[in-house]
Short mmCIF file of C-alpha atoms and ligand atoms in Angstrom, two decimals:
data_model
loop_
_atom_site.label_atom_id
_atom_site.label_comp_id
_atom_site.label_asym_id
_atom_site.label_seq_id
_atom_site.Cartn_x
_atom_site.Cartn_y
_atom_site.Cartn_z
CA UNK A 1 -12.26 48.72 -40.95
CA UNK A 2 -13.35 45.29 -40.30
CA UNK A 3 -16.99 44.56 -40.29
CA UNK A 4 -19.62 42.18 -38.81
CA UNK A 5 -23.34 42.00 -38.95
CA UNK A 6 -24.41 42.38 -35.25
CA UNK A 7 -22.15 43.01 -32.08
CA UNK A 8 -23.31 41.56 -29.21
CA UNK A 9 -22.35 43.35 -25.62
CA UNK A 10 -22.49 41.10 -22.97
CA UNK A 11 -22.13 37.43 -22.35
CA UNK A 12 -24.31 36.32 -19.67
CA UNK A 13 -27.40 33.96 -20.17
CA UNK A 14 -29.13 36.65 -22.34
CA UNK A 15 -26.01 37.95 -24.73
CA UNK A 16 -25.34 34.15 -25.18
CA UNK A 17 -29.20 33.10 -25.98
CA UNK A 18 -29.22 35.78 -28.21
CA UNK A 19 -25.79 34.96 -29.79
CA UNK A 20 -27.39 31.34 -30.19
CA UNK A 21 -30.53 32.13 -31.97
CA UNK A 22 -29.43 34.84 -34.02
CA UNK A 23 -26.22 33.38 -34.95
CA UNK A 24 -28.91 30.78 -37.18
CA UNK A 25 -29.60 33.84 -39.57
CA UNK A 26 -27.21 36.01 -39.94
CA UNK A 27 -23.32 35.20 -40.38
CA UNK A 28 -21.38 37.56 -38.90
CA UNK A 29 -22.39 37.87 -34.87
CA UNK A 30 -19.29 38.44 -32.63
CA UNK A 31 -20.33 38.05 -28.75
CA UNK A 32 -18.28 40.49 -26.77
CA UNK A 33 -17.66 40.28 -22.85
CA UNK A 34 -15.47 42.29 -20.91
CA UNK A 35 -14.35 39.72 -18.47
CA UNK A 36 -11.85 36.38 -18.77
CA UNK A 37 -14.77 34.36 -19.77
CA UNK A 38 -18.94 34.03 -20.17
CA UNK A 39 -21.41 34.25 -17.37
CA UNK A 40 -19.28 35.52 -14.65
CA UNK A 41 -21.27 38.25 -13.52
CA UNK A 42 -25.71 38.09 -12.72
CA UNK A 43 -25.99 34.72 -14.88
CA UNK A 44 -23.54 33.00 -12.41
CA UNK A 45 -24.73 33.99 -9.32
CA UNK A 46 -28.43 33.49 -8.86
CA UNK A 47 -30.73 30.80 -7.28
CA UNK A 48 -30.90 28.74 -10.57
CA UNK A 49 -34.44 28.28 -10.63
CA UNK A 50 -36.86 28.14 -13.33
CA UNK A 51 -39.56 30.13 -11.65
CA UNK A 52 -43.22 28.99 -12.91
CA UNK A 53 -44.35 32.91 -13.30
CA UNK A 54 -47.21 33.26 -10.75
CA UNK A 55 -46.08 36.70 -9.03
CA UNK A 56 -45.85 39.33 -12.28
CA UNK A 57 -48.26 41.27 -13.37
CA UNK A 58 -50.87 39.94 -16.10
CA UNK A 59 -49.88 41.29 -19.53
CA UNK A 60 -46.11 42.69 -18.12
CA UNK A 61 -43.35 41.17 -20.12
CA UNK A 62 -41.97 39.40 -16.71
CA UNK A 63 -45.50 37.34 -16.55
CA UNK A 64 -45.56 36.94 -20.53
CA UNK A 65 -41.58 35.81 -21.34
CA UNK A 66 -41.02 33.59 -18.17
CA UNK A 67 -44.30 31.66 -18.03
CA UNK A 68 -43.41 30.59 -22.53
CA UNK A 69 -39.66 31.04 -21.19
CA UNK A 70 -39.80 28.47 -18.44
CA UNK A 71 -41.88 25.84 -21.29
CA UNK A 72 -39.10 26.70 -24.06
CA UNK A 73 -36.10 26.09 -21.04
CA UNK A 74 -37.61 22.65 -19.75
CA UNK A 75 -37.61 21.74 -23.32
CA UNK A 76 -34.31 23.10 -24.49
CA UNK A 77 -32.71 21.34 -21.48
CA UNK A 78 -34.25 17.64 -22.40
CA UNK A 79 -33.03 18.42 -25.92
CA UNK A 80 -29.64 19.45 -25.26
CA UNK A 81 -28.84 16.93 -21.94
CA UNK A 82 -28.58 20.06 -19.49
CA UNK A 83 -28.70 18.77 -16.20
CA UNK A 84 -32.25 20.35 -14.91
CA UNK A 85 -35.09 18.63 -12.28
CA UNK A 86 -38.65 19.61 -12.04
CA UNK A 87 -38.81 19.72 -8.01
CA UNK A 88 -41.26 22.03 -7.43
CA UNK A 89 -42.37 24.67 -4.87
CA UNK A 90 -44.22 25.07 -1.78
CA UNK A 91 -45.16 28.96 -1.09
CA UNK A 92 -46.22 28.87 2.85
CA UNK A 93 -47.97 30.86 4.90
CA UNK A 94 -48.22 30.99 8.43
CA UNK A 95 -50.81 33.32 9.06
CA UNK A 96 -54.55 34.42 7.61
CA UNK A 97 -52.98 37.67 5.88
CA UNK A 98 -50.57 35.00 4.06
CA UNK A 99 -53.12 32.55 3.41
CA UNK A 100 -55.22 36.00 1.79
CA UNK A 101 -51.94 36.05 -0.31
CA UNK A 102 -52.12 32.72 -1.28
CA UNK A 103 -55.92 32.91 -2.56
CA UNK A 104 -54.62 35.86 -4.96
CA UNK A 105 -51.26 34.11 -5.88
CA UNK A 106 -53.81 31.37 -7.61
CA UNK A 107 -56.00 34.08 -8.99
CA UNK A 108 -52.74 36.51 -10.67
CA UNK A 109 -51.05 32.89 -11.84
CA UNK A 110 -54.53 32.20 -13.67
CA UNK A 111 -54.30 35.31 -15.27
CA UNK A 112 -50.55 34.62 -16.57
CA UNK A 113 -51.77 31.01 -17.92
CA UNK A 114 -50.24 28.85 -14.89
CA UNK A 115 -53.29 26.70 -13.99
CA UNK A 116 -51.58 24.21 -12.01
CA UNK A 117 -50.77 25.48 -8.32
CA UNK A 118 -52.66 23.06 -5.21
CA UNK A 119 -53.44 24.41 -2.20
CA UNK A 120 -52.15 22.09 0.61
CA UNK A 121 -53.48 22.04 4.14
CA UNK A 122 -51.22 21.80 7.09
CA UNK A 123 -52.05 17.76 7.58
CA UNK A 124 -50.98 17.35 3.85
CA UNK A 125 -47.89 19.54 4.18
CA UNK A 126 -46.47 17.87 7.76
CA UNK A 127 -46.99 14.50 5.23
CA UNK A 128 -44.77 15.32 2.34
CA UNK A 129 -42.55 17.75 3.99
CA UNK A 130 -42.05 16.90 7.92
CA UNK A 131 -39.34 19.34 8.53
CA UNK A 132 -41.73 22.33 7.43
CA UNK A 133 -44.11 24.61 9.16
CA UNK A 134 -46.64 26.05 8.01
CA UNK A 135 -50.56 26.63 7.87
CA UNK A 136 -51.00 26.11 4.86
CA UNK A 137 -49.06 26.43 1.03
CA UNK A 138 -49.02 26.91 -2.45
CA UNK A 139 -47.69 23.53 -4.67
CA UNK A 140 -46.08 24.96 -7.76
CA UNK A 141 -45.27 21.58 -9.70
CA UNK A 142 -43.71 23.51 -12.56
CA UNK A 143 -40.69 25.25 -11.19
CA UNK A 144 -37.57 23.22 -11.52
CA UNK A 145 -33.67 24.00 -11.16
CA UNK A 146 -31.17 24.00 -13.75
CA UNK A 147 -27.42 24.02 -13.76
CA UNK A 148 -26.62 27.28 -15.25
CA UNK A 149 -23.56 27.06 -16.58
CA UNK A 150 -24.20 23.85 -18.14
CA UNK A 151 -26.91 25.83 -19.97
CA UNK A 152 -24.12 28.68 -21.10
CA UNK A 153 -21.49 26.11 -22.44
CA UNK A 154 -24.74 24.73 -24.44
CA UNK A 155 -25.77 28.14 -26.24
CA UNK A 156 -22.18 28.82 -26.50
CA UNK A 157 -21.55 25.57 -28.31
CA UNK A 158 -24.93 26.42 -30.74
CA UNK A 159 -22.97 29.94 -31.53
CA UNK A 160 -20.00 28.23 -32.05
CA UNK A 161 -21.85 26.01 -34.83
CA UNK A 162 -23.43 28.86 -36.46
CA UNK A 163 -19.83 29.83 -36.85
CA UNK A 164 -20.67 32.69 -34.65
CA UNK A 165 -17.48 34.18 -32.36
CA UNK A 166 -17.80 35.27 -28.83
CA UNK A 167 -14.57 37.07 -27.81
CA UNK A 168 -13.95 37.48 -23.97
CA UNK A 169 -11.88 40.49 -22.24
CA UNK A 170 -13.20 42.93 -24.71
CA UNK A 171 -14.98 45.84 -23.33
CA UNK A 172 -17.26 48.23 -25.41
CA UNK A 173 -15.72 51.91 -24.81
CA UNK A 174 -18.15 53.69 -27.34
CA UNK A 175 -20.46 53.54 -30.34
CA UNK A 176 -20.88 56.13 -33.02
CA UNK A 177 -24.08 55.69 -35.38
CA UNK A 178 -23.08 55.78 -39.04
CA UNK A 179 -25.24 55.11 -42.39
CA UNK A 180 -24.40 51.61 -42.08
CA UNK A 181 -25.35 51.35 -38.28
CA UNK A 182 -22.38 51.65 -36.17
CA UNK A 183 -18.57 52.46 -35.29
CA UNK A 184 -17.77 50.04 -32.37
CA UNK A 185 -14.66 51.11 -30.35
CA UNK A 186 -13.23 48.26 -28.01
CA UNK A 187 -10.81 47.66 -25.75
CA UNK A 188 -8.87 44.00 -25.88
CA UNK A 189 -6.46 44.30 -22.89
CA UNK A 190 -5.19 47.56 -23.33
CA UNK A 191 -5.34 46.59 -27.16
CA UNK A 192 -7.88 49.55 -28.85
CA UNK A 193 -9.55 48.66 -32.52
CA UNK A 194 -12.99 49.86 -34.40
CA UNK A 195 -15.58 47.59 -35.68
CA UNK A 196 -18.27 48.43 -38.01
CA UNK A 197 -21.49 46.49 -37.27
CA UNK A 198 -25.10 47.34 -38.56
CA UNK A 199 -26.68 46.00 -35.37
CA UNK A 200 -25.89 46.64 -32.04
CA UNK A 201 -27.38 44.96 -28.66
CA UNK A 202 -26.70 46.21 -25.49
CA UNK A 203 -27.30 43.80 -22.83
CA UNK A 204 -24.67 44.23 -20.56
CA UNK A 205 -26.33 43.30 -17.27
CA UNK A 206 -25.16 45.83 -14.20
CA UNK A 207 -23.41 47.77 -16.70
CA UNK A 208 -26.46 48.37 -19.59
CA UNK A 209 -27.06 51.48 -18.53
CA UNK A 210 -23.13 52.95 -18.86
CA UNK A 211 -22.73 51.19 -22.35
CA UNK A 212 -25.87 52.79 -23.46
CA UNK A 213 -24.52 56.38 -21.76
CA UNK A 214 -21.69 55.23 -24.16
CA UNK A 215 -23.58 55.27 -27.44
CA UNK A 216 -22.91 58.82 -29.31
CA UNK A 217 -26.33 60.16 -30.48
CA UNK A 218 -28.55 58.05 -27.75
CA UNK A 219 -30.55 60.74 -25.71
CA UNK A 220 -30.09 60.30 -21.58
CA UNK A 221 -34.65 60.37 -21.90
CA UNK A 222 -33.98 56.75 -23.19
CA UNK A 223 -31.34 55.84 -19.88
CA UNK A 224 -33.70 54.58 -17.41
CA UNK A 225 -31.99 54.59 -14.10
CA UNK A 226 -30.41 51.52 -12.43
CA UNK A 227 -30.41 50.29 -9.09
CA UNK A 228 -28.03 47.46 -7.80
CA UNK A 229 -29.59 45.48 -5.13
CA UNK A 230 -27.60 43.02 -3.59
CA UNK A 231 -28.72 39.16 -3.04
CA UNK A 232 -26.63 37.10 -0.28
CA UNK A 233 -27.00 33.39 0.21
CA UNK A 234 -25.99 30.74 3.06
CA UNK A 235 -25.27 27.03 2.12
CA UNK A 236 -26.72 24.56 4.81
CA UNK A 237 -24.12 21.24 5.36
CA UNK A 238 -25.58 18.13 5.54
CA UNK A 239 -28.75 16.77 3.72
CA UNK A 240 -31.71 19.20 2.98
CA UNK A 241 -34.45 18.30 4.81
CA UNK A 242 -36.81 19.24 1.99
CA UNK A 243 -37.43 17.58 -1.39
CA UNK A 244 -38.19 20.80 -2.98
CA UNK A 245 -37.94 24.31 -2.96
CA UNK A 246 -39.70 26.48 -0.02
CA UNK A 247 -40.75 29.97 -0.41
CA UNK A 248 -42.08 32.83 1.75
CA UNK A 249 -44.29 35.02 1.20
CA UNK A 250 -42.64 37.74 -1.27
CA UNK A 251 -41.43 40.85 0.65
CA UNK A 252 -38.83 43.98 0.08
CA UNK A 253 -38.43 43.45 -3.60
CA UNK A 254 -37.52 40.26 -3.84
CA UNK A 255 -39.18 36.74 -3.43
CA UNK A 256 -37.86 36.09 0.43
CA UNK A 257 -35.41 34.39 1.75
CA UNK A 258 -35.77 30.95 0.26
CA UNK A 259 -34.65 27.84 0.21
CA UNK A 260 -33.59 26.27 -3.07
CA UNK A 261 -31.23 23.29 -3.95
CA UNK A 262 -28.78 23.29 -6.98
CA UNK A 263 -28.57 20.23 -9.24
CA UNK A 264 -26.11 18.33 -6.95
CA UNK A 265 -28.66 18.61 -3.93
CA UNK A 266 -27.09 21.24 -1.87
CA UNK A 267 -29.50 22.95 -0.22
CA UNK A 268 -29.11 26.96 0.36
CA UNK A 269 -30.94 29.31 1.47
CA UNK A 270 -31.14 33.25 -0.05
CA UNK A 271 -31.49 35.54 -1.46
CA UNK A 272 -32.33 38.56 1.04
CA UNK A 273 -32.16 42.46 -0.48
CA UNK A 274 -29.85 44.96 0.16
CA UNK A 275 -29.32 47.83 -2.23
CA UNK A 276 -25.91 48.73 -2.87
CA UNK A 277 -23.88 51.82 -4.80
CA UNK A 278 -20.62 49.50 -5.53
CA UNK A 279 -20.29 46.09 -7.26
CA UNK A 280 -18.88 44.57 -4.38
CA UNK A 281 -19.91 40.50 -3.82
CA UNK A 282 -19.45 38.77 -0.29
CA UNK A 283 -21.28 37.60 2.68
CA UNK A 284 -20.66 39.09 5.74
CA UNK A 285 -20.92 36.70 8.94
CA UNK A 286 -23.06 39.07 10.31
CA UNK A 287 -25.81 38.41 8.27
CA UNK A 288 -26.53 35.44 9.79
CA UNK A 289 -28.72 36.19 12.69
CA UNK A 290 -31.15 37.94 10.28
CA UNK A 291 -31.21 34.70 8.17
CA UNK A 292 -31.73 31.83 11.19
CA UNK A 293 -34.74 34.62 12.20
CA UNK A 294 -36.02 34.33 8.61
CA UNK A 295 -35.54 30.14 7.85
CA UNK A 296 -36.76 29.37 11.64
CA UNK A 297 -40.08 30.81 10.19
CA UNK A 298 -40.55 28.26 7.67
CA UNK A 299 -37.58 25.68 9.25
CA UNK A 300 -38.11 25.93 13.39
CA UNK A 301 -35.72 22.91 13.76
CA UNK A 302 -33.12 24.66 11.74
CA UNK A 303 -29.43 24.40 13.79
CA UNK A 304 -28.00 27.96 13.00
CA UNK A 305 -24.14 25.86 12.82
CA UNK A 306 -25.30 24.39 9.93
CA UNK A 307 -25.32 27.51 7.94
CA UNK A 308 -21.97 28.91 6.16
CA UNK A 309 -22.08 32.40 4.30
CA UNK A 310 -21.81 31.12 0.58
CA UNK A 311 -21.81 34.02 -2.11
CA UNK A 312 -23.84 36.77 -3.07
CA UNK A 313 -25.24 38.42 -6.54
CA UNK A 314 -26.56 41.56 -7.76
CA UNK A 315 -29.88 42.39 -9.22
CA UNK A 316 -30.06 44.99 -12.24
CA UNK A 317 -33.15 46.46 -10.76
CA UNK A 318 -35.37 49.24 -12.66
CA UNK A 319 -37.14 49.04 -9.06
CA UNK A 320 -35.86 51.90 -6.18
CA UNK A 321 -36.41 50.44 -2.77
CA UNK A 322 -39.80 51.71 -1.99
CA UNK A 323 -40.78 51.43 -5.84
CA UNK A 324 -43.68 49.45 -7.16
CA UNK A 325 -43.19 46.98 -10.23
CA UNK A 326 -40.64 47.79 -12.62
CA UNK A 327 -40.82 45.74 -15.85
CA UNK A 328 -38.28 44.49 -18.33
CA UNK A 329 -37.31 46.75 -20.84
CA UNK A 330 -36.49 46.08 -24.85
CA UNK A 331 -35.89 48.94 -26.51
CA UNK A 332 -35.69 49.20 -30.46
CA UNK A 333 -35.07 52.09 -32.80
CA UNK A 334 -38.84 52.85 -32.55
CA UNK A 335 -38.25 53.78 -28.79
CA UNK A 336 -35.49 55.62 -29.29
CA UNK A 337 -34.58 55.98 -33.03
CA UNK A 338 -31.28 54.81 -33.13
CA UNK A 339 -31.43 52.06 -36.46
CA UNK A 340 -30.05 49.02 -35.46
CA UNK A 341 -29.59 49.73 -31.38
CA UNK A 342 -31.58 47.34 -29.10
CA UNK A 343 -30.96 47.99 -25.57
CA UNK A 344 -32.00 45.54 -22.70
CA UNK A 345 -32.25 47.28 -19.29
CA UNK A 346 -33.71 45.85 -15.88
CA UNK A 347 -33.03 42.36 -17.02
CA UNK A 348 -33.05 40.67 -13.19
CA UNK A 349 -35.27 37.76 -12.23
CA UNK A 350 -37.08 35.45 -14.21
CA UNK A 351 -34.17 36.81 -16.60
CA UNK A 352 -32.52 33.41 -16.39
CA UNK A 353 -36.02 31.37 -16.72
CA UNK A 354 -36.74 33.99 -19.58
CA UNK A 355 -33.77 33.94 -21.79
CA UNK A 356 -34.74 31.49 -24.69
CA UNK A 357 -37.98 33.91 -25.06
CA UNK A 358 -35.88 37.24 -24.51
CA UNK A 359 -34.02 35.87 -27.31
CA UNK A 360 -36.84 35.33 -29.90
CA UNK A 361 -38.17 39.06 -28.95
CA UNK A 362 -35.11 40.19 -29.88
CA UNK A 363 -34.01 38.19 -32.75
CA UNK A 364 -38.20 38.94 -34.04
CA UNK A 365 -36.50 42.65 -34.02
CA UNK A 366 -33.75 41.88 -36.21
CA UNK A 367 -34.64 39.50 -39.03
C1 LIG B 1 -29.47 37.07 -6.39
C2 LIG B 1 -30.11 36.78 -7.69
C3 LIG B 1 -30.95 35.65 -7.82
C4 LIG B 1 -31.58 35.39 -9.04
N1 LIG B 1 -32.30 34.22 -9.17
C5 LIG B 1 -32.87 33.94 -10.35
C6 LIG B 1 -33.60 32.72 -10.51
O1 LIG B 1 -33.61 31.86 -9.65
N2 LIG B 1 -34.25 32.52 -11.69
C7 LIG B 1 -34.24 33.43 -12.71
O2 LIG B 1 -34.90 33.21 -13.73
N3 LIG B 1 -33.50 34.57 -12.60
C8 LIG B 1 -32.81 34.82 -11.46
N4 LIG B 1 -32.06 35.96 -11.33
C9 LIG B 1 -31.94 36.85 -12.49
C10 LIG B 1 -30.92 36.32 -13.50
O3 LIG B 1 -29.72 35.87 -12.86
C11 LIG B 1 -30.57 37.47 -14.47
O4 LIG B 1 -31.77 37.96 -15.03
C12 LIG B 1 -29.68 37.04 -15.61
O5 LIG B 1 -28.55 36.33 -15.15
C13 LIG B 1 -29.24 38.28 -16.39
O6 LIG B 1 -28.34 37.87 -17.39
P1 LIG B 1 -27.61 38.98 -18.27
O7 LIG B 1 -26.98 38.24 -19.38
O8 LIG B 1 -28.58 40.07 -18.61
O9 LIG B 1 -26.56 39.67 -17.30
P2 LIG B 1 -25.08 39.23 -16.83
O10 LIG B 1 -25.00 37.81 -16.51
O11 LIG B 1 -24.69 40.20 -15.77
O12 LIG B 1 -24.18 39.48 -18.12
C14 LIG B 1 -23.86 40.77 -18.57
C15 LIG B 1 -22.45 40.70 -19.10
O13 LIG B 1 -22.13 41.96 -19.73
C16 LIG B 1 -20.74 42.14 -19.60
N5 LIG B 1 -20.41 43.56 -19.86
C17 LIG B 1 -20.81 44.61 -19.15
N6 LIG B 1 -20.32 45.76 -19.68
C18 LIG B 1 -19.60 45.40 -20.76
C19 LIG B 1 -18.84 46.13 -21.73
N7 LIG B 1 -18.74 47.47 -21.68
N8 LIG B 1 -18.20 45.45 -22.71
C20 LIG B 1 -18.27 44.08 -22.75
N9 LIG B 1 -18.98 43.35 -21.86
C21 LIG B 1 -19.64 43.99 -20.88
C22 LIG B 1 -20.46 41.70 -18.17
O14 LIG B 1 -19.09 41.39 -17.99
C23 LIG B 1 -21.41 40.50 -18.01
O15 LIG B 1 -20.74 39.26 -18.21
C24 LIG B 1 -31.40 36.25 -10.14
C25 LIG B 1 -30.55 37.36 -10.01
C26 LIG B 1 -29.89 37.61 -8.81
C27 LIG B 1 -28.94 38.75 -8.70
#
């Protein structure tokens, strides 16, 4: 049976920034995905922003990976001539319950080591941004867009130096733990073949949770439960009217219908939540109402023709509906006492901002 040194499930931003760094120490990593290419699941269908990291709790791995994460990114995108831009972010309020939010957005972004939010009055705001109401807001200088798959072909093309492989439309069926770590058994387009690999990392996105059900030996205790919740966005034609990116107040388990711009200054707005059983992507027209109610809050001038249903994604949430935080989890053999297993599960925003950092935590597991 052929071997390799680590088999990685999963090529979306995190399989592919941990293919990158680990593929610098050890020889052997083959980067598996079960789809035609990389990054065509979560990774490809997000807001693309780098968030700053002022919302998570102090101490939670969320606060801890994306506030170094975003730092590492910026960096890691001047280095490698990823197309990225430091716009910033204005979180308004338009009431004094949102304004109390605002006063303990500065205070929880203290504790997570982001010193650097202003609070702008509504003279200052109707200056820099005339097309936006509010009473007052939040600056966040350091959050910034990046083109995402710009960023994948990059860590793809740093695997590919370190002679690592990534091999697409190959889907883990099972794992058996042996002495030597594991039996993989994949399917290649109908094509079934074993793999022995000593390390094994499951971060398969959506599907973590059924590769890990997957893994002979790993007790269901270990399986936390997953919850898809569905994220749908609407492009806006003509120019944006802001310069950068405007956020609610957080609500419903996700950070509010926003408005962001990718890298070639289209401006959408999205995500909203909707929790879903099926992996089924679209936008339905019917949507829309609920989204001109939502932008007219922060965008009164806002002509509802201007808005086109554009695509959706789906968040790997640990978090039920009417659940309170839910962390990342990274889970090594001293979790669940497999040798050689990591398992990511719950990986959903700042996933993308964290990735570089979610890499060295698991790599720091490894070597
Ligand atoms: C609507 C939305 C907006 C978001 N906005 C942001 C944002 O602005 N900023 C931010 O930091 N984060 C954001 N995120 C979170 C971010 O997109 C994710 O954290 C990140 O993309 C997760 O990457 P991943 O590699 O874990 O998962 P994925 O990209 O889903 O990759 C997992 C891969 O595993 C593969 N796979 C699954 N099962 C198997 C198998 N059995 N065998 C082989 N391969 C398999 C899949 O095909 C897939 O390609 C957002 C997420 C959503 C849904």
């Amino acid at each position: 049976m052929d071997k390799v040194d680590t088999i990685i499930v999963g090529a979306g931003v995190i399989g592919l920034a941990i293919g990158a760094r680990l593929s610098q120490f050890q020889k052997n990593v083959l980067l598996i995905d079960k789809n035609s290419s990389f990054g065509e699941e979560t990774s490809s269908r997000n807001s693309e922003v780098i968030h700053a990291g002022i919302y998570y709790p102090q101490q939670s791995l969320k606060a801890e990976l994306c506030v170094a994460g975003k730092n590492k990114l910026y960096e890691y995108c001047e280095q490698r001539h990823i197309p990225y831009k430091r716009l910033g972010k204005l979180l308004v309020a338009h009431n004094e319950d949102e304004e109390e939010y605002l006063q303990q957005t500065i205070e929880q972004a203290k504790r997570n080591g982001v010193n650097d939010l202003i609070l702008l009055t509504e003279k200052q705001l109707t200056k820099l941004e005339p097309a936006l109401s509010a009473t007052s807001a939040l600056h966040s200088p350091s959050t910034g867009i990046i083109d995402v798959h710009s960023y994948m072909q990059s860590l793809l093309a740093e695997m590919d130096s370190y002679n690592a492989m990534f091999v697409a439309q190959t889907k883990l069926l099972q794992a058996e733990s042996n002495t030597e770590g594991f039996v993989v058994t994949l399917d290649s387009q109908g094509e079934i073949s074993q793999l022995q690999c000593q390390q094994l990392i499951n971060c398969a996105g959506l599907h973590s949770q059924k590769v890990a059900n997957n893994i002979e030996g790993l007790s269901s205790q270990y399986i936390p439960q997953l919850h898809w919740c569905r994220g749908h966005y609407f492009s806006y034609s003509g120019k944006s009217p802001f310069s950068q990116l405007i956020y609610p107040v957080p609500k419903d388990n996700g950070l509010g219908i926003h408005a962001s711009l990718d890298i070639g200054g289209q401006l959408k707005f999205g995500p909203d939540t909707l929790y879903v059983d099926e992996l089924v992507y679209g936008v339905a027209a019917e949507l829309k109402p609920k989204f001109v109610q939502a932008i007219q809050q922060y965008f009164p001038s806002l002509d509802p023709e201007r808005l086109q249903p554009a695509y959706s994604g789906i968040r790997p949430k640990l978090q039920a509906k009417h659940d309170t935080f839910k962390d990342f989890v990274i889970q090594d053999q001293h979790v669940h006492g497999l040798k050689g297993l990591i398992n990511l599960f719950g990986i959903d925003s700042p996933g993308l901002t964290s990735s570089l950092l979610i890499a060295e935590r698991v790599v720091a597991k490894i070597i």
